[in-house]
Each structure stands twice: as structure tokens, then as C-alpha cells.
Amino acid sequence: KMRRGEYKAAVSEIDEVIKRDRDNPEHYRLRAMIFRLDGRLDRSRKDYEKMLSLSPDGPSGDGLRAEAYDGLAEVHVQARRFDEAYDTALKAHELYPDNWVPLYNLGLISDRLKNSEAVVKYLTRAFEVKIADGRQRLLAHLYLARAHKRLGNMDAAKAEVETFSAMWKSLEQLEKLVSGEQSGPMAEVIEGDIETARALMVDGLEV
């Protein structure tokens, strides 16, 4: 039902599951994701926090906590609370320092905060551990290009643009994401980035 955008029906189903199994953090993770996709950010935040409270202590719960912090960071990004998003994404990164998702999130958030050194730090590391999704790879190159330009490293900025200028399939996937019926609040956050990427790829405009 999530894929068809039937969020209310999906929430109703997971509500019934939670009534039968209230202490399973995975159920709250799923419902938090649905709420986030539907733009109900306060409800999503509460479920991610519930997920954190139910995660087992010690290493066995680290994965769940990292997922919860990643989700909370994305909630804060969608709400344009970038300082809170940074602090939360950093907690996920500390739990899993070699996972690309928190690194990418920190890079995106640092771009919004215009912290160019942090953008370069986190996204360079994200590429080292391999960003799995081509859409995120394209945007990461764009954020690096902007960061390098702000730092005065024009050769590095141009190199990033040249790298993502061939990533047409990823650009098309991003454009489909923001134009679809299920685009959601996160698509609104990156819509301007996608337009900038297309302008650079098509018209060769300066980053």
C-alpha cells in the first residue's frame, strides 16, 4: 500500500500490528517511514523516538538505533531544521562510521548549512565506502562542487561537475521522483538541487 500512496490504509494496518506487538521497534520504524512519506512529520518523529526507546542495549541494538537516527535526521531535513538534522545524523554516523547513508545525510545537511569543509569531509568518505544509489551519487557530486567553489577550489569544483555530467539516468530518476504523485516533502527539499544539476549538465552553467 505504501508504493501506491495509500498511506492512511497502510497506517491502519500497522496500527493493528502494533496493538498485538507493542514492544517491537521494527513496527514503529515502518510506521514512522509511512508518516514521513505522507508528510506527517511530528507523528514520524514520535515513532522514531519510540523505536529508539525500544532498541536493545549494546551492540545488538546499534543497527536499530542508527536507522532511527537516520530517519529522525531526514524528518528534520524535511522540516528544514538543519541544525537538529546535523546533530541527529552525526549520532547515526557515530554508530556506523563506515555506512554511506549517514555520511551522505551529513553531506546534504552540511550543504544546507554552508559548512563547506564538512561537505568535503563527509562526502569524500561516503564515496570511499561507496554510495550505493546513483541518485545520491549525482547529488553528492553536486554538493561537493558547490563546497569546492565556496572554498575557492575551482578545479575541484569543475571536476565534480564533469563527473556527474554523464549521469543522465540518475538525473531522470531524480526528476521522476520529484514529479510523481508520491513525491512527498523530501522531494521538495532536493527539487532545486535537481534543477541546478540539469542546468549544469545541459547548459554548462557555472556551479
GROMACS .gro file of C-alpha atoms in nm:
model
  207
    1LYS     CA    1   0.000   0.000   0.000
    2MET     CA    2   0.292   0.238   0.061
    3ARG     CA    3   0.401   0.206  -0.302
    4ARG     CA    4   0.054   0.304  -0.422
    5GLY     CA    5   0.046   0.606  -0.196
    6GLU     CA    6  -0.234   0.463   0.020
    7TYR     CA    7  -0.073   0.588   0.337
    8LYS     CA    8  -0.381   0.602   0.559
    9ALA     CA    9  -0.466   0.241   0.485
   10ALA     CA   10  -0.107   0.137   0.546
   11VAL     CA   11  -0.106   0.318   0.881
   12SER     CA   12  -0.430   0.147   0.982
   13GLU     CA   13  -0.278  -0.192   0.910
   14ILE     CA   14   0.040  -0.127   1.106
   15ASP     CA   15  -0.169   0.018   1.392
   16GLU     CA   16  -0.335  -0.322   1.425
   17VAL     CA   17   0.002  -0.496   1.423
   18ILE     CA   18   0.130  -0.264   1.698
   19LYS     CA   19  -0.175  -0.340   1.914
   20ARG     CA   20  -0.074  -0.707   1.908
   21ASP     CA   21   0.302  -0.649   1.943
   22ARG     CA   22   0.369  -0.316   2.112
   23ASP     CA   23   0.733  -0.366   2.200
   24ASN     CA   24   0.874  -0.442   1.856
   25PRO     CA   25   1.080  -0.144   1.734
   26GLU     CA   26   1.053  -0.259   1.372
   27HIS     CA   27   0.682  -0.183   1.368
   28TYR     CA   28   0.747   0.176   1.474
   29ARG     CA   29   1.021   0.206   1.212
   30LEU     CA   30   0.775   0.109   0.940
   31ARG     CA   31   0.501   0.341   1.064
   32ALA     CA   32   0.749   0.628   1.105
   33MET     CA   33   0.853   0.581   0.742
   34ILE     CA   34   0.491   0.591   0.626
   35PHE     CA   35   0.423   0.906   0.826
   36ARG     CA   36   0.736   1.068   0.683
   37LEU     CA   37   0.637   0.984   0.325
   38ASP     CA   38   0.293   1.127   0.395
   39GLY     CA   39   0.436   1.449   0.535
   40ARG     CA   40   0.313   1.386   0.890
   41LEU     CA   41   0.648   1.474   1.034
   42ASP     CA   42   0.556   1.511   1.402
   43ARG     CA   43   0.399   1.164   1.405
   44SER     CA   44   0.703   1.027   1.225
   45ARG     CA   45   0.938   1.186   1.477
   46LYS     CA   46   0.748   1.033   1.769
   47ASP     CA   47   0.765   0.686   1.617
   48TYR     CA   48   1.138   0.711   1.550
   49GLU     CA   49   1.184   0.820   1.912
   50LYS     CA   50   0.973   0.523   2.025
   51MET     CA   51   1.192   0.300   1.810
   52LEU     CA   52   1.498   0.437   1.990
   53SER     CA   53   1.345   0.368   2.333
   54LEU     CA   54   1.266   0.007   2.238
   55SER     CA   55   1.601  -0.076   2.079
   56PRO     CA   56   1.804  -0.330   2.283
   57ASP     CA   57   2.103  -0.204   2.478
   58GLY     CA   58   2.450  -0.275   2.349
   59PRO     CA   59   2.576  -0.374   2.004
   60SER     CA   60   2.263  -0.578   1.924
   61GLY     CA   61   2.058  -0.258   1.916
   62ASP     CA   62   2.309  -0.039   1.734
   63GLY     CA   63   2.163  -0.110   1.392
   64LEU     CA   64   1.812  -0.017   1.502
   65ARG     CA   65   1.937   0.298   1.672
   66ALA     CA   66   2.132   0.401   1.362
   67GLU     CA   67   1.822   0.352   1.146
   68ALA     CA   68   1.615   0.555   1.389
   69TYR     CA   69   1.867   0.840   1.393
   70ASP     CA   70   1.885   0.833   1.013
   71GLY     CA   71   1.507   0.856   0.997
   72LEU     CA   72   1.495   1.138   1.252
   73ALA     CA   73   1.761   1.326   1.056
   74GLU     CA   74   1.551   1.302   0.741
   75VAL     CA   75   1.244   1.424   0.933
   76HIS     CA   76   1.441   1.728   1.048
   77VAL     CA   77   1.568   1.789   0.694
   78GLN     CA   78   1.214   1.781   0.556
   79ALA     CA   79   1.112   2.029   0.827
   80ARG     CA   80   1.415   2.247   0.738
   81ARG     CA   81   1.555   2.207   1.090
   82PHE     CA   82   1.909   2.160   0.965
   83ASP     CA   83   2.096   2.212   1.292
   84GLU     CA   84   1.890   1.939   1.460
   85ALA     CA   85   1.925   1.724   1.149
   86TYR     CA   86   2.304   1.753   1.167
   87ASP     CA   87   2.321   1.651   1.533
   88THR     CA   88   2.094   1.354   1.472
   89ALA     CA   89   2.273   1.234   1.159
   90LEU     CA   90   2.600   1.257   1.349
   91LYS     CA   91   2.465   1.011   1.607
   92ALA     CA   92   2.387   0.764   1.328
   93HIS     CA   93   2.734   0.814   1.185
   94GLU     CA   94   2.898   0.752   1.521
   95LEU     CA   95   2.716   0.419   1.547
   96TYR     CA   96   2.811   0.314   1.192
   97PRO     CA   97   3.106   0.529   1.077
   98ASP     CA   98   3.158   0.334   0.753
   99ASN     CA   99   2.796   0.331   0.636
  100TRP     CA  100   2.733   0.562   0.340
  101VAL     CA  101   2.380   0.672   0.440
  102PRO     CA  102   2.469   0.882   0.749
  103LEU     CA  103   2.772   1.017   0.562
  104TYR     CA  104   2.554   1.124   0.270
  105ASN     CA  105   2.296   1.278   0.502
  106LEU     CA  106   2.568   1.474   0.680
  107GLY     CA  107   2.694   1.596   0.344
  108LEU     CA  108   2.350   1.712   0.233
  109ILE     CA  109   2.281   1.881   0.566
  110SER     CA  110   2.623   2.048   0.568
  111ASP     CA  111   2.548   2.180   0.218
  112ARG     CA  112   2.235   2.346   0.356
  113LEU     CA  113   2.433   2.487   0.648
  114LYS     CA  114   2.701   2.609   0.401
  115ASN     CA  115   2.965   2.423   0.602
  116SER     CA  116   3.187   2.350   0.302
  117GLU     CA  117   3.465   2.177   0.493
  118ALA     CA  118   3.213   1.933   0.641
  119VAL     CA  119   3.060   1.868   0.297
  120VAL     CA  120   3.401   1.771   0.160
  121LYS     CA  121   3.487   1.562   0.465
  122TYR     CA  122   3.170   1.356   0.478
  123LEU     CA  123   3.101   1.312   0.108
  124THR     CA  124   3.461   1.225   0.025
  125ARG     CA  125   3.434   0.950   0.284
  126ALA     CA  126   3.091   0.847   0.153
  127PHE     CA  127   3.244   0.789  -0.192
  128GLU     CA  128   3.528   0.593  -0.035
  129VAL     CA  129   3.283   0.348   0.126
  130LYS     CA  130   3.064   0.361  -0.190
  131ILE     CA  131   2.732   0.541  -0.223
  132ALA     CA  132   2.501   0.264  -0.337
  133ASP     CA  133   2.232   0.475  -0.507
  134GLY     CA  134   2.308   0.657  -0.833
  135ARG     CA  135   2.067   0.939  -0.748
  136GLN     CA  136   2.252   1.013  -0.426
  137ARG     CA  137   2.585   0.986  -0.608
  138LEU     CA  138   2.480   1.258  -0.853
  139LEU     CA  139   2.363   1.490  -0.576
  140ALA     CA  140   2.676   1.419  -0.371
  141HIS     CA  141   2.890   1.532  -0.666
  142LEU     CA  142   2.678   1.848  -0.691
  143TYR     CA  143   2.719   1.926  -0.320
  144LEU     CA  144   3.093   1.868  -0.347
  145ALA     CA  145   3.110   2.100  -0.646
  146ARG     CA  146   2.934   2.375  -0.452
  147ALA     CA  147   3.155   2.321  -0.149
  148HIS     CA  148   3.473   2.335  -0.352
  149LYS     CA  149   3.355   2.653  -0.524
  150ARG     CA  150   3.281   2.818  -0.187
  151LEU     CA  151   3.629   2.715  -0.073
  152GLY     CA  152   3.785   2.860  -0.387
  153ASN     CA  153   3.891   2.522  -0.527
  154MET     CA  154   3.762   2.581  -0.879
  155ASP     CA  155   3.949   2.294  -1.044
  156ALA     CA  156   3.798   2.051  -0.795
  157ALA     CA  157   3.453   2.203  -0.845
  158LYS     CA  158   3.477   2.165  -1.224
  159ALA     CA  159   3.597   1.806  -1.185
  160GLU     CA  160   3.287   1.719  -0.983
  161VAL     CA  161   3.061   1.875  -1.246
  162GLU     CA  162   3.238   1.683  -1.521
  163THR     CA  163   3.190   1.361  -1.325
  164PHE     CA  164   2.814   1.392  -1.283
  165SER     CA  165   2.751   1.544  -1.627
  166ALA     CA  166   2.733   1.193  -1.773
  167MET     CA  167   2.485   1.065  -1.513
  168TRP     CA  168   2.172   1.113  -1.723
  169LYS     CA  169   1.992   0.805  -1.598
  170SER     CA  170   2.030   0.920  -1.238
  171LEU     CA  171   1.906   1.268  -1.331
  172GLU     CA  172   1.598   1.121  -1.500
  173GLN     CA  173   1.527   0.909  -1.192
  174LEU     CA  174   1.553   1.217  -0.969
  175GLU     CA  175   1.322   1.417  -1.194
  176LYS     CA  176   1.072   1.134  -1.193
  177LEU     CA  177   1.092   1.125  -0.814
  178VAL     CA  178   1.002   1.492  -0.769
  179SER     CA  179   0.731   1.497  -1.036
  180GLY     CA  180   0.543   1.184  -0.928
  181GLU     CA  181   0.225   1.170  -0.725
  182GLN     CA  182   0.419   1.026  -0.432
  183SER     CA  183   0.698   1.282  -0.443
  184GLY     CA  184   0.646   1.392  -0.082
  185PRO     CA  185   0.823   1.650   0.134
  186MET     CA  186   1.176   1.513   0.082
  187ALA     CA  187   1.141   1.570  -0.292
  188GLU     CA  188   1.069   1.935  -0.220
  189VAL     CA  189   1.399   1.960  -0.033
  190ILE     CA  190   1.607   1.844  -0.331
  191GLU     CA  191   1.399   1.986  -0.617
  192GLY     CA  192   1.622   2.292  -0.652
  193ASP     CA  193   1.932   2.074  -0.649
  194ILE     CA  194   1.793   1.868  -0.937
  195GLU     CA  195   1.721   2.182  -1.138
  196THR     CA  196   2.075   2.303  -1.074
  197ALA     CA  197   2.219   1.968  -1.182
  198ARG     CA  198   2.022   1.974  -1.508
  199ALA     CA  199   2.133   2.331  -1.581
  200LEU     CA  200   2.496   2.231  -1.530
  201MET     CA  201   2.460   1.917  -1.740
  202VAL     CA  202   2.264   2.073  -2.026
  203ASP     CA  203   2.377   2.433  -2.042
  204GLY     CA  204   2.719   2.412  -1.879
  205LEU     CA  205   2.628   2.690  -1.637
  206GLU     CA  206   2.866   2.765  -1.353
  207VAL     CA  207   2.803   2.580  -1.030
   0.00000   0.00000   0.00000
